[in-house]
mmCIF file of C-alpha atoms and ligand atoms in Angstrom:
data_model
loop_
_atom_site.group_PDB
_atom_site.id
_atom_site.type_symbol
_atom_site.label_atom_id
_atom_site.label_comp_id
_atom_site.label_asym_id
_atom_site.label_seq_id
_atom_site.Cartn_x
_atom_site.Cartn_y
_atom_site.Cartn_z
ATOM 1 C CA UNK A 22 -37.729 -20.523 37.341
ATOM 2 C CA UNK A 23 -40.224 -19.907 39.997
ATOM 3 C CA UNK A 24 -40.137 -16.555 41.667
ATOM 4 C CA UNK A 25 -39.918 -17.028 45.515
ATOM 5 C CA UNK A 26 -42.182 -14.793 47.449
ATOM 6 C CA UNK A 27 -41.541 -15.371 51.142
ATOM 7 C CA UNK A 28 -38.884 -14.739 53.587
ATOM 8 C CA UNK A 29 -37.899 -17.105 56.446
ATOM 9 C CA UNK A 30 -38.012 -16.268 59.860
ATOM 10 C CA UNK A 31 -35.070 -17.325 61.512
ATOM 11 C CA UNK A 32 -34.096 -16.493 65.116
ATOM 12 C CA UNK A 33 -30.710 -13.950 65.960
ATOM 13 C CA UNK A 34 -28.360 -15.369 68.443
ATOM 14 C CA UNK A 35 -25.768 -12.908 69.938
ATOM 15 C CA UNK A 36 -22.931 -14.822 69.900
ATOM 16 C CA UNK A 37 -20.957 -13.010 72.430
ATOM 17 C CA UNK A 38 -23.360 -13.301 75.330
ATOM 18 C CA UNK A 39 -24.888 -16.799 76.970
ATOM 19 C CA UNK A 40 -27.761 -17.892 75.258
ATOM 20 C CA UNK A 41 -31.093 -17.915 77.586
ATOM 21 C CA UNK A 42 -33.438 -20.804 77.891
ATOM 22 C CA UNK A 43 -36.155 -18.964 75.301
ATOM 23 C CA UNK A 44 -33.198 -18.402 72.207
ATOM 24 C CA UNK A 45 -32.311 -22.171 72.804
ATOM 25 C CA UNK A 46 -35.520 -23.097 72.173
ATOM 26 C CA UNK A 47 -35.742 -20.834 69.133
ATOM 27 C CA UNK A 48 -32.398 -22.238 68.136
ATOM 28 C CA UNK A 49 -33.225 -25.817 68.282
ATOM 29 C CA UNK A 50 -36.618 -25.342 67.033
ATOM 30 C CA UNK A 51 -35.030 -23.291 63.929
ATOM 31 C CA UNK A 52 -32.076 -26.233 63.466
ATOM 32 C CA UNK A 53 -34.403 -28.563 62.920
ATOM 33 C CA UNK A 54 -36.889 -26.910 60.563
ATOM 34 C CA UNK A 55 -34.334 -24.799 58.693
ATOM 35 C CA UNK A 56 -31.174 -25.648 59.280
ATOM 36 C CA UNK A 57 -30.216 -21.731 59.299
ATOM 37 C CA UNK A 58 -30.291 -19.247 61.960
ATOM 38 C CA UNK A 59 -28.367 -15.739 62.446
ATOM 39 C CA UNK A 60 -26.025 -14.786 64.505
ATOM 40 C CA UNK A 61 -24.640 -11.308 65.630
ATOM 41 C CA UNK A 62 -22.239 -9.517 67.473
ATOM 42 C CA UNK A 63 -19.460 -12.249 65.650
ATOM 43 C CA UNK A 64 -16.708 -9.466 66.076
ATOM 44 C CA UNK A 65 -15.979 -8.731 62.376
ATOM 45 C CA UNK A 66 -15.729 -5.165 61.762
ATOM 46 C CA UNK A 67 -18.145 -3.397 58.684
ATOM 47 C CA UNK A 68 -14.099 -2.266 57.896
ATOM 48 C CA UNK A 69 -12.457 -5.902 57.807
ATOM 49 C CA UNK A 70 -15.234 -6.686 55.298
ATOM 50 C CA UNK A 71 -14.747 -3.604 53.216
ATOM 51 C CA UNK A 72 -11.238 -4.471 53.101
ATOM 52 C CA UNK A 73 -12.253 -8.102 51.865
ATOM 53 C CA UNK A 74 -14.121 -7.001 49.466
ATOM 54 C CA UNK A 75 -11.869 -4.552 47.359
ATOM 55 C CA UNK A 76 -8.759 -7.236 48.049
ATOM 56 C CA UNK A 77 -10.790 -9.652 46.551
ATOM 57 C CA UNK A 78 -11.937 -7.526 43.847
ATOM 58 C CA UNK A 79 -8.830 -7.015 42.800
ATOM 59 C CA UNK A 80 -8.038 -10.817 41.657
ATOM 60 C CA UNK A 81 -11.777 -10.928 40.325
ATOM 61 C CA UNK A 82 -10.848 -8.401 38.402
ATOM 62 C CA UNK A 83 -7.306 -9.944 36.985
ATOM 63 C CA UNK A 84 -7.504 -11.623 33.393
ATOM 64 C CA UNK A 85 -8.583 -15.192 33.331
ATOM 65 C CA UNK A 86 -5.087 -16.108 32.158
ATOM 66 C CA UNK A 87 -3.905 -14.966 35.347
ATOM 67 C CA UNK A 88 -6.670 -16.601 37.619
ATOM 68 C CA UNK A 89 -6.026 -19.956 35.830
ATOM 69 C CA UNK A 90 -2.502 -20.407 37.410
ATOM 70 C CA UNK A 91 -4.218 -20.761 40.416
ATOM 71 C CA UNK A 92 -7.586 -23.031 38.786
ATOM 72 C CA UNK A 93 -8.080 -26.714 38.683
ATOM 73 C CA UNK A 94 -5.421 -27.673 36.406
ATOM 74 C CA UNK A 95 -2.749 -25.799 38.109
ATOM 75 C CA UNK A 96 -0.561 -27.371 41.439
ATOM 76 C CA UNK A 97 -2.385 -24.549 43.513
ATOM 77 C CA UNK A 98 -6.192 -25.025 42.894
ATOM 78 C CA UNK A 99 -7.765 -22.181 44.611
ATOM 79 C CA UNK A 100 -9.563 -20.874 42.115
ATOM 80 C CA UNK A 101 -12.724 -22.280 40.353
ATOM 81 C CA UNK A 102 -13.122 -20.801 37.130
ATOM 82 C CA UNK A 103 -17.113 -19.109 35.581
ATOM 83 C CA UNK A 104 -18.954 -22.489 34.485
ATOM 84 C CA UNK A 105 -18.024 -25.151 37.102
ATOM 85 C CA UNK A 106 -20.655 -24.456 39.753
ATOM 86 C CA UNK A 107 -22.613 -22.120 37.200
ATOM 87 C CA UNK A 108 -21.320 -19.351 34.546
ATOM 88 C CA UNK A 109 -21.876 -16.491 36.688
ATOM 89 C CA UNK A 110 -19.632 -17.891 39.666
ATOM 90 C CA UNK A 111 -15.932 -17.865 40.342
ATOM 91 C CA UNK A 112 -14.191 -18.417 43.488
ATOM 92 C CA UNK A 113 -10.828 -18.208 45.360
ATOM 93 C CA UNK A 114 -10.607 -20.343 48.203
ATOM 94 C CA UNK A 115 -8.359 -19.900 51.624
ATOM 95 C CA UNK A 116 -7.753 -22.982 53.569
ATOM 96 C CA UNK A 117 -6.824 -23.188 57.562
ATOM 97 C CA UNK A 118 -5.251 -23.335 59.837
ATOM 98 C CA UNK A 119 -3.214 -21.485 58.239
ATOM 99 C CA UNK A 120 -4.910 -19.195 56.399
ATOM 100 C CA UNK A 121 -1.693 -16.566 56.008
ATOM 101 C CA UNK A 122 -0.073 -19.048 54.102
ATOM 102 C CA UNK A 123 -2.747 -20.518 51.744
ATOM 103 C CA UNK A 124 -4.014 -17.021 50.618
ATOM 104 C CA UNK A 125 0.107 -15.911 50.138
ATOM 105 C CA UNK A 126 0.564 -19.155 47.966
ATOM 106 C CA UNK A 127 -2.597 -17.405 45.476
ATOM 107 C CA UNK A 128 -1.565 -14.348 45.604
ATOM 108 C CA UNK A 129 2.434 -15.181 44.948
ATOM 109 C CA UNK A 130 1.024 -17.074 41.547
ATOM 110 C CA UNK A 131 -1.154 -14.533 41.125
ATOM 111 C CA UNK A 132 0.315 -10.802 41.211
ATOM 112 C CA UNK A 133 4.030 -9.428 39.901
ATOM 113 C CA UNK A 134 4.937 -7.765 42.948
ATOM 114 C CA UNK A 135 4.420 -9.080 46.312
ATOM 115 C CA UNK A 136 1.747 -8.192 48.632
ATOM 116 C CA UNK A 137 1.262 -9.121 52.264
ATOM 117 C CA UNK A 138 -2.067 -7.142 52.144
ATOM 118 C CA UNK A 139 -4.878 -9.786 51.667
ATOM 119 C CA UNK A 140 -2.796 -13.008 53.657
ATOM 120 C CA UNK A 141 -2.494 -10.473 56.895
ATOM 121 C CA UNK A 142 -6.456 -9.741 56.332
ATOM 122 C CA UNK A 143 -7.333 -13.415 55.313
ATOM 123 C CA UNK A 144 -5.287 -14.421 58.476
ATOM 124 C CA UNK A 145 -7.640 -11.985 60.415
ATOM 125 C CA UNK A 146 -10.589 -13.534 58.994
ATOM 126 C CA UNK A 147 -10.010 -17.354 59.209
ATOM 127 C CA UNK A 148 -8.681 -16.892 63.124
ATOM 128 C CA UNK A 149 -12.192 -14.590 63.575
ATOM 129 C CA UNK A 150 -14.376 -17.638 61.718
ATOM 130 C CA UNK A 151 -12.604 -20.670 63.485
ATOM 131 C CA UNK A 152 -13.434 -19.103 66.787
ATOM 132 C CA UNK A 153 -16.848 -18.236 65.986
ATOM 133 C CA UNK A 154 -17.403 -21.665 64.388
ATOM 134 C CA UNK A 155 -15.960 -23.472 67.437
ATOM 135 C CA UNK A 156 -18.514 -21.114 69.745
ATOM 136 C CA UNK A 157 -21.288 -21.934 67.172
ATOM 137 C CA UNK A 158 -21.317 -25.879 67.496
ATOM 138 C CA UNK A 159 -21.063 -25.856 71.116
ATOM 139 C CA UNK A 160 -24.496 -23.731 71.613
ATOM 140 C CA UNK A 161 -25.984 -26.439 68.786
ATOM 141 C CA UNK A 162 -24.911 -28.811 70.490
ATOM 142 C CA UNK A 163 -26.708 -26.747 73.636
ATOM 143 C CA UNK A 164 -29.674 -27.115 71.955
ATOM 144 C CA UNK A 165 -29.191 -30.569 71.083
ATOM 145 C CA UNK A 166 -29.242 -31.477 74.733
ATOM 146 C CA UNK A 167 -28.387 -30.636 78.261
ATOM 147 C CA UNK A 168 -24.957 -31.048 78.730
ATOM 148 C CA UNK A 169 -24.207 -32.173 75.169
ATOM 149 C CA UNK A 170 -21.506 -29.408 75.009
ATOM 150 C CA UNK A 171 -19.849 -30.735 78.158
ATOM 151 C CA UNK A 172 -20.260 -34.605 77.170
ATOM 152 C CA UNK A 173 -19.265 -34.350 73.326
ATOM 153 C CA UNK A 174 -17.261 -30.864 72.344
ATOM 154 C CA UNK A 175 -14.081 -32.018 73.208
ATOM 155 C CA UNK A 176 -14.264 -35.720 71.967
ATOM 156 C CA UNK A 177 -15.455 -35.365 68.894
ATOM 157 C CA UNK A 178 -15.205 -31.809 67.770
ATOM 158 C CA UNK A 179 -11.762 -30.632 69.253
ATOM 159 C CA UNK A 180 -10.314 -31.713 65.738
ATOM 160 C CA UNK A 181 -12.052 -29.624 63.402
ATOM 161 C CA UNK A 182 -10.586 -27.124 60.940
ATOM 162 C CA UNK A 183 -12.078 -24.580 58.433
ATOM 163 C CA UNK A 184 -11.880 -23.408 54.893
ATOM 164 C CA UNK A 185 -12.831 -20.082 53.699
ATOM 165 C CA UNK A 186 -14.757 -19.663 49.680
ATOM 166 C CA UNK A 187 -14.656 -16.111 48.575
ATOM 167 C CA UNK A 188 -17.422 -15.427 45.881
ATOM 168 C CA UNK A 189 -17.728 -13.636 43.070
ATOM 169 C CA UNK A 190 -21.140 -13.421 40.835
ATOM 170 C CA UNK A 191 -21.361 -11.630 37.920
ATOM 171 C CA UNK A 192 -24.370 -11.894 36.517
ATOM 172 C CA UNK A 193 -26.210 -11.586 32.827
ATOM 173 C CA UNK A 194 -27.225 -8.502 31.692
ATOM 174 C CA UNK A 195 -31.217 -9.825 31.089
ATOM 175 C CA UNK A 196 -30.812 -10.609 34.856
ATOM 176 C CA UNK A 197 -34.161 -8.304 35.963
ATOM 177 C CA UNK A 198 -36.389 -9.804 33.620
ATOM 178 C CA UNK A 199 -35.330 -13.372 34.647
ATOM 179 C CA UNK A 200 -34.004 -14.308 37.638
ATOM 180 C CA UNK A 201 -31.072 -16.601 37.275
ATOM 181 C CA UNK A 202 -29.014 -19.394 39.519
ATOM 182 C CA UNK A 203 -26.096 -17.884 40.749
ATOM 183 C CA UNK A 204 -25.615 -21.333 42.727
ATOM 184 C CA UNK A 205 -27.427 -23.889 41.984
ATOM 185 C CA UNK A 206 -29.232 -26.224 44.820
ATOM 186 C CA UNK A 207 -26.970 -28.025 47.303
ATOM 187 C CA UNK A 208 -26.198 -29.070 50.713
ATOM 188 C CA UNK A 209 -22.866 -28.152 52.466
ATOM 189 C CA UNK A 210 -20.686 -30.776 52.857
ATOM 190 C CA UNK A 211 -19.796 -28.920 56.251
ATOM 191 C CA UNK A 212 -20.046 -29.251 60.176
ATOM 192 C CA UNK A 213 -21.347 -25.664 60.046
ATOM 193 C CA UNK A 214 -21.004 -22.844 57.759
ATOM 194 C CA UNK A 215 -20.564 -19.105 58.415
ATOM 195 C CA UNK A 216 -22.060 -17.132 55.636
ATOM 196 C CA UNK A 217 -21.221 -13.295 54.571
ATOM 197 C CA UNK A 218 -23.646 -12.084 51.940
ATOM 198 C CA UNK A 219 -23.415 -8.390 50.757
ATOM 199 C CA UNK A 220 -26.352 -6.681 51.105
ATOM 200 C CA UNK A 221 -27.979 -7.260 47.495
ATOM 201 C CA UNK A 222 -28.904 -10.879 49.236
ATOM 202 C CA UNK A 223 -30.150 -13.399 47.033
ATOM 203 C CA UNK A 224 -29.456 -16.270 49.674
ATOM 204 C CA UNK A 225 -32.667 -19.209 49.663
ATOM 205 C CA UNK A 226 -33.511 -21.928 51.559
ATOM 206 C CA UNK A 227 -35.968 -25.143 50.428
ATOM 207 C CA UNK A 228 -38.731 -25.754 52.589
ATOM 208 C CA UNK A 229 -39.525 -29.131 53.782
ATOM 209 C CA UNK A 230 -42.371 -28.728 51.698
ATOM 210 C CA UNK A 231 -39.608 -27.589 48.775
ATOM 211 C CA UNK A 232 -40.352 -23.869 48.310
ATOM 212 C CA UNK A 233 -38.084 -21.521 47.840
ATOM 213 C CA UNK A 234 -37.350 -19.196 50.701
ATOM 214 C CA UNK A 235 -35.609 -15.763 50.622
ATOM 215 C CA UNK A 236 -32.825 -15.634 53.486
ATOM 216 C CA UNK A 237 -32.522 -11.816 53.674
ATOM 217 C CA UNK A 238 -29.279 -10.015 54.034
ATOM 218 C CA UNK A 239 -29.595 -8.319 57.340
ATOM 219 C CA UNK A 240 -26.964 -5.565 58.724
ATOM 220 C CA UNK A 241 -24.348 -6.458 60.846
ATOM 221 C CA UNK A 242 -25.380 -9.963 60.864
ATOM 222 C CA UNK A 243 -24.149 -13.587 59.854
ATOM 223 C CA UNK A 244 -25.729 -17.044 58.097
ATOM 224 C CA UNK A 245 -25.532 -20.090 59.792
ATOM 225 C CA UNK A 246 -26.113 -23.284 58.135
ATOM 226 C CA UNK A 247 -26.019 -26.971 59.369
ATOM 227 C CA UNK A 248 -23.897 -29.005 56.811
ATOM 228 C CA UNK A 249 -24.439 -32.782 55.998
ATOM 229 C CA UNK A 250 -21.744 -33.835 58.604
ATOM 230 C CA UNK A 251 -23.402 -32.622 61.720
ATOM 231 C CA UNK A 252 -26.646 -33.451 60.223
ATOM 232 C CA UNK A 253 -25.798 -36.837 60.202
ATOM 233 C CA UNK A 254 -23.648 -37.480 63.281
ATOM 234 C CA UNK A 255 -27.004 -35.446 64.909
ATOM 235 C CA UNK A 256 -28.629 -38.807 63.513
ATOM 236 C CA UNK A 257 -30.821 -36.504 61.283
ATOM 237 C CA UNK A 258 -31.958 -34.288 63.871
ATOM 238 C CA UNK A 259 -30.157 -30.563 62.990
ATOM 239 C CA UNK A 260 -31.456 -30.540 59.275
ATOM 240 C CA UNK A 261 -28.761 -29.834 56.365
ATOM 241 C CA UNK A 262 -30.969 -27.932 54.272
ATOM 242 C CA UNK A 263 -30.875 -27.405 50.537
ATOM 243 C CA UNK A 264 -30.144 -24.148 49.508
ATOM 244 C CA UNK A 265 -29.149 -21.979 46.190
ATOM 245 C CA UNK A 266 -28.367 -18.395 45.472
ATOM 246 C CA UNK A 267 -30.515 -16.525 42.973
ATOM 247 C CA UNK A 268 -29.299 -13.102 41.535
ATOM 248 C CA UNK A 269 -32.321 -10.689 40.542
ATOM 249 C CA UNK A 270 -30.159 -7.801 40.486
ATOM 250 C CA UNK A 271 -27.480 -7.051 37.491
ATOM 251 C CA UNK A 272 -25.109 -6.413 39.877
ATOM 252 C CA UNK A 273 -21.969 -8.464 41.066
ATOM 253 C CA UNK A 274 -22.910 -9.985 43.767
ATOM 254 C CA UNK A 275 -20.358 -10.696 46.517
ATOM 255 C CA UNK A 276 -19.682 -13.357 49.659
ATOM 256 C CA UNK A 277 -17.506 -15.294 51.888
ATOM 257 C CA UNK A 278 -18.676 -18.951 52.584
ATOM 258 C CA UNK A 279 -16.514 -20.584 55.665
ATOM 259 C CA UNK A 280 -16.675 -24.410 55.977
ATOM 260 C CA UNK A 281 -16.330 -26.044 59.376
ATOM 261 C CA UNK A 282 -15.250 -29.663 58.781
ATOM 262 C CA UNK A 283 -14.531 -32.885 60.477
ATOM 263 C CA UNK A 284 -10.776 -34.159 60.060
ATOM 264 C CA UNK A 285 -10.884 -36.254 57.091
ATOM 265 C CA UNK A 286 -10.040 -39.065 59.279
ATOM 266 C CA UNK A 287 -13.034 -38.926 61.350
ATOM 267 C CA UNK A 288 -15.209 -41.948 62.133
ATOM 268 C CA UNK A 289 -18.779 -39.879 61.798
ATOM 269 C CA UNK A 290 -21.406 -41.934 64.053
ATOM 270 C CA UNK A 291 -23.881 -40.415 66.176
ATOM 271 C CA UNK A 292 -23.678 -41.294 69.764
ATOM 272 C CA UNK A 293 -26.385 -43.464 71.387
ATOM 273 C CA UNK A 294 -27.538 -40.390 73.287
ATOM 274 C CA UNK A 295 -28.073 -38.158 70.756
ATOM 275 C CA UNK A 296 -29.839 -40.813 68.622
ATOM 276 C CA UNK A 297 -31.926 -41.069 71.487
ATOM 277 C CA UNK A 298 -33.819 -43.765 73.202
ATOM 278 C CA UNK A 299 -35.993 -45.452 70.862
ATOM 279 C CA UNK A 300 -32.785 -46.041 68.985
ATOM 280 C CA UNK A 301 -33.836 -45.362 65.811
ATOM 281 C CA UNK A 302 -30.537 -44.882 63.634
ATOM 282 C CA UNK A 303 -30.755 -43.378 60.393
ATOM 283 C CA UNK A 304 -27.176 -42.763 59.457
ATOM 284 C CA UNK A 305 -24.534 -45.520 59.201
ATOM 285 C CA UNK A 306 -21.099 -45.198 60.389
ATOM 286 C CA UNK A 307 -19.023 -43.488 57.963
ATOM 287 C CA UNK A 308 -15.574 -41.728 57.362
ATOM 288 C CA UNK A 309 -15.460 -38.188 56.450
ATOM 289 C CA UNK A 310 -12.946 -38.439 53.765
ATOM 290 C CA UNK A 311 -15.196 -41.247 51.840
ATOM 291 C CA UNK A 312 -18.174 -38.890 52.135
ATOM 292 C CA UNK A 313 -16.583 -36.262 50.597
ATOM 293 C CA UNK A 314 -15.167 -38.510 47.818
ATOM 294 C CA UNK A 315 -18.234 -39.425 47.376
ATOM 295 C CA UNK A 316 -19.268 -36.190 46.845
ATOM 296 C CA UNK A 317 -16.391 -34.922 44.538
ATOM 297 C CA UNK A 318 -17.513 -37.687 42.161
ATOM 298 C CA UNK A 319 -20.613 -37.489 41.862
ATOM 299 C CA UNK A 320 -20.830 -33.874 41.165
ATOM 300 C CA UNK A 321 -17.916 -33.536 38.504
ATOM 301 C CA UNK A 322 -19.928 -31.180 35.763
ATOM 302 C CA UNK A 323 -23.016 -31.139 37.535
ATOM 303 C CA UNK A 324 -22.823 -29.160 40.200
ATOM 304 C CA UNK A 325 -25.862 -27.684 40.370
ATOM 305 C CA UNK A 326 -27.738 -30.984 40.519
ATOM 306 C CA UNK A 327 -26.784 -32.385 43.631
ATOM 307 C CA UNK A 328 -28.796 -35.735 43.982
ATOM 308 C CA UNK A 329 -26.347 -37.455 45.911
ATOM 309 C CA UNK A 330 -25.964 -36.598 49.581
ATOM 310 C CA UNK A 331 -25.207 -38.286 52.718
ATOM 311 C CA UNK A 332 -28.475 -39.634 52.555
ATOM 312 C CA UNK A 333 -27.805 -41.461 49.643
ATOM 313 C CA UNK A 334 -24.168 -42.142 50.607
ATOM 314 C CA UNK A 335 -25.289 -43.492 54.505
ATOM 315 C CA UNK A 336 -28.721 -43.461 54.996
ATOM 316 C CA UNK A 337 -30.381 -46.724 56.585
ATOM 317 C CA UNK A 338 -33.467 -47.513 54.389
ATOM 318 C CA UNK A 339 -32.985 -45.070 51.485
HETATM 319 O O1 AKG B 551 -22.894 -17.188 48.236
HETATM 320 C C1 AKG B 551 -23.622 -17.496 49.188
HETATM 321 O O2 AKG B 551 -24.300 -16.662 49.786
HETATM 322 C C2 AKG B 551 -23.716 -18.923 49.654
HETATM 323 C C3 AKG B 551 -22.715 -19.816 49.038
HETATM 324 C C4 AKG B 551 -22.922 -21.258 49.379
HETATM 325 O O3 AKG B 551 -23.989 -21.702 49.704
HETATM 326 C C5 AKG B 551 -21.774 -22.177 49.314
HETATM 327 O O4 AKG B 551 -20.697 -21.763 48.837
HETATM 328 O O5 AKG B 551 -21.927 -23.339 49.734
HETATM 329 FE FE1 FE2 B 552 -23.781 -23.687 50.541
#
């Protein structure tokens, strides 16, 4: 695998403060090159993620036997098992709205005695995320277009609910000598996604061009990433990049990956405004729950070779 030299220079939006004319610029500008900005100031303390981390290390660290009453073939499926997106990742995940209840049904399968720890903490997180991810697509859609907020937030975005991915990598031991997919390439099959990485990093973006970019771990701050659902109801113009996560470090490597979705229900179409006037459509109309159908089938064992995206699923002339 090729070693990626460069970082990416993506702009830092406070989150908790208006956003001047000069960081929507930077924010559009970086939407539709990237697809990945930062954002800080998101209100989640250094100590809510410590917490995170050692609750979730604790069901990492359970025997498989126990993690696989919550895995694919069980009635809960929360947890994906080493060797479904790649061997060195395994995942819990914590669906809204209410995100109390979905991490309590885990950990009840999970542990002997009962524990209110990581629901209370996961209920923390997933009520800090939805609000950040609501006050995330209404300054994209700021930097979409004057007014855009006002015209389409409420219409077509008031229905929108989250899911949370909790990571675990764990990777090989020759891991320094060769540098090894932790993730392999993808999209996001997501409005938006919020992404925590520790600070070992390991986060890349593909360049238009289709190298490899580093997207550093920086203090105190969050990923954003456009997912293939606002990509295409933004008719193409907020980019849903590819991206992977390498692991060049033999150490665990640790994140939290929150999903902002469309309701499943959703008729996805971008409005004539966006698309602009020359009226140049690229994405057909299309339900969200057939998109990510598609998706699910298409990628059963092969995860890490994601050919089929919304392009392929909706794209005029592809
Ligand atoms: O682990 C990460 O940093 C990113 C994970 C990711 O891209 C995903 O789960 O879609
Ligand atoms: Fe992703």
């Amino acid at each position: 695998m090729a070693e990626s030299q460069t970082t990416v220079e993506l702009p830092v939006l406070d989150i908790s403060q208006p956003l001047s004319t000069s960081k929507l610029s930077a924010l559009s500008a970086a939407c539709k090159e990237w697809g990945f900005f930062y954002i800080t100031n998101h209100g989640v303390s250094k100590d809510l993620y410590r917490k995170l981390h050692s609750l979730s290390n604790h069901l990492f660290n359970l025997p498989y036997e126990t993690k696989v009453k919550v895995g694919p073939f069980s009635s809960i499926k929360t947890y994906t098992p080493h060797f479904i997106a790649s061997p060195f990742f395994e995942s819990f995940r914590v669906s809204g709205p209410d995100f109390s209840s979905s991490a309590q049904s885990s950990v009840e399968a999970l542990l002997k005695e009962p524990n209110s720890d990581f629901s209370e903490t996961l209920k923390e997180y997933g009520r800090k995320m939805t609000e950040l991810s609501k006050a995330i697509v209404q300054v994209v859609l700021m930097s979409l277009g004057k007014d855009f907020q006002k015209k389409f937030y409420e219409s077509e975005f008031s229905k929108c609910h989250g899911y949370l991915r909790i990571i675990n990598y764990s990777p090989p031991e020759n891991v320094v000598e060769k540098q090894v997919e932790g993730l392999g390439m993808h999209t996001d099959m997501s409005c938006v996604t919020i992404v925590y990485q520790d600070e070992i990093g390991g986060l890349q973006v593909r360049s238009k061009e289709g190298t490899w970019m580093d997207i550093n771990s920086c203090e105190d701050t969050l990923v954003v990433n456009i997912g293939d659902l606002m990509h295409a109801w933004s008719n193409g113009r907020l980019r849903s990049s590819e991206h992977r996560v390498v692991l060049k470090r033999n150490a665990n490597r640790f994140s939290l990956a929150f999903f902002w979705c469309f309701e499943d229900e959703k008729n996805i179409s971008a409005p004539d405004e966006v698309v602009g006037e020359e009226d140049n459509r690229v994405y057909k109309t299309f339900i969200c729950k057939d998109y990510l159908r598609f998706r699910e089938s298409s990628e059963k064992g092969k995860f890490e070779k994601v050919g089929f995206t919304v392009k392929q699923f909706a794209g005029i002339n592809s």
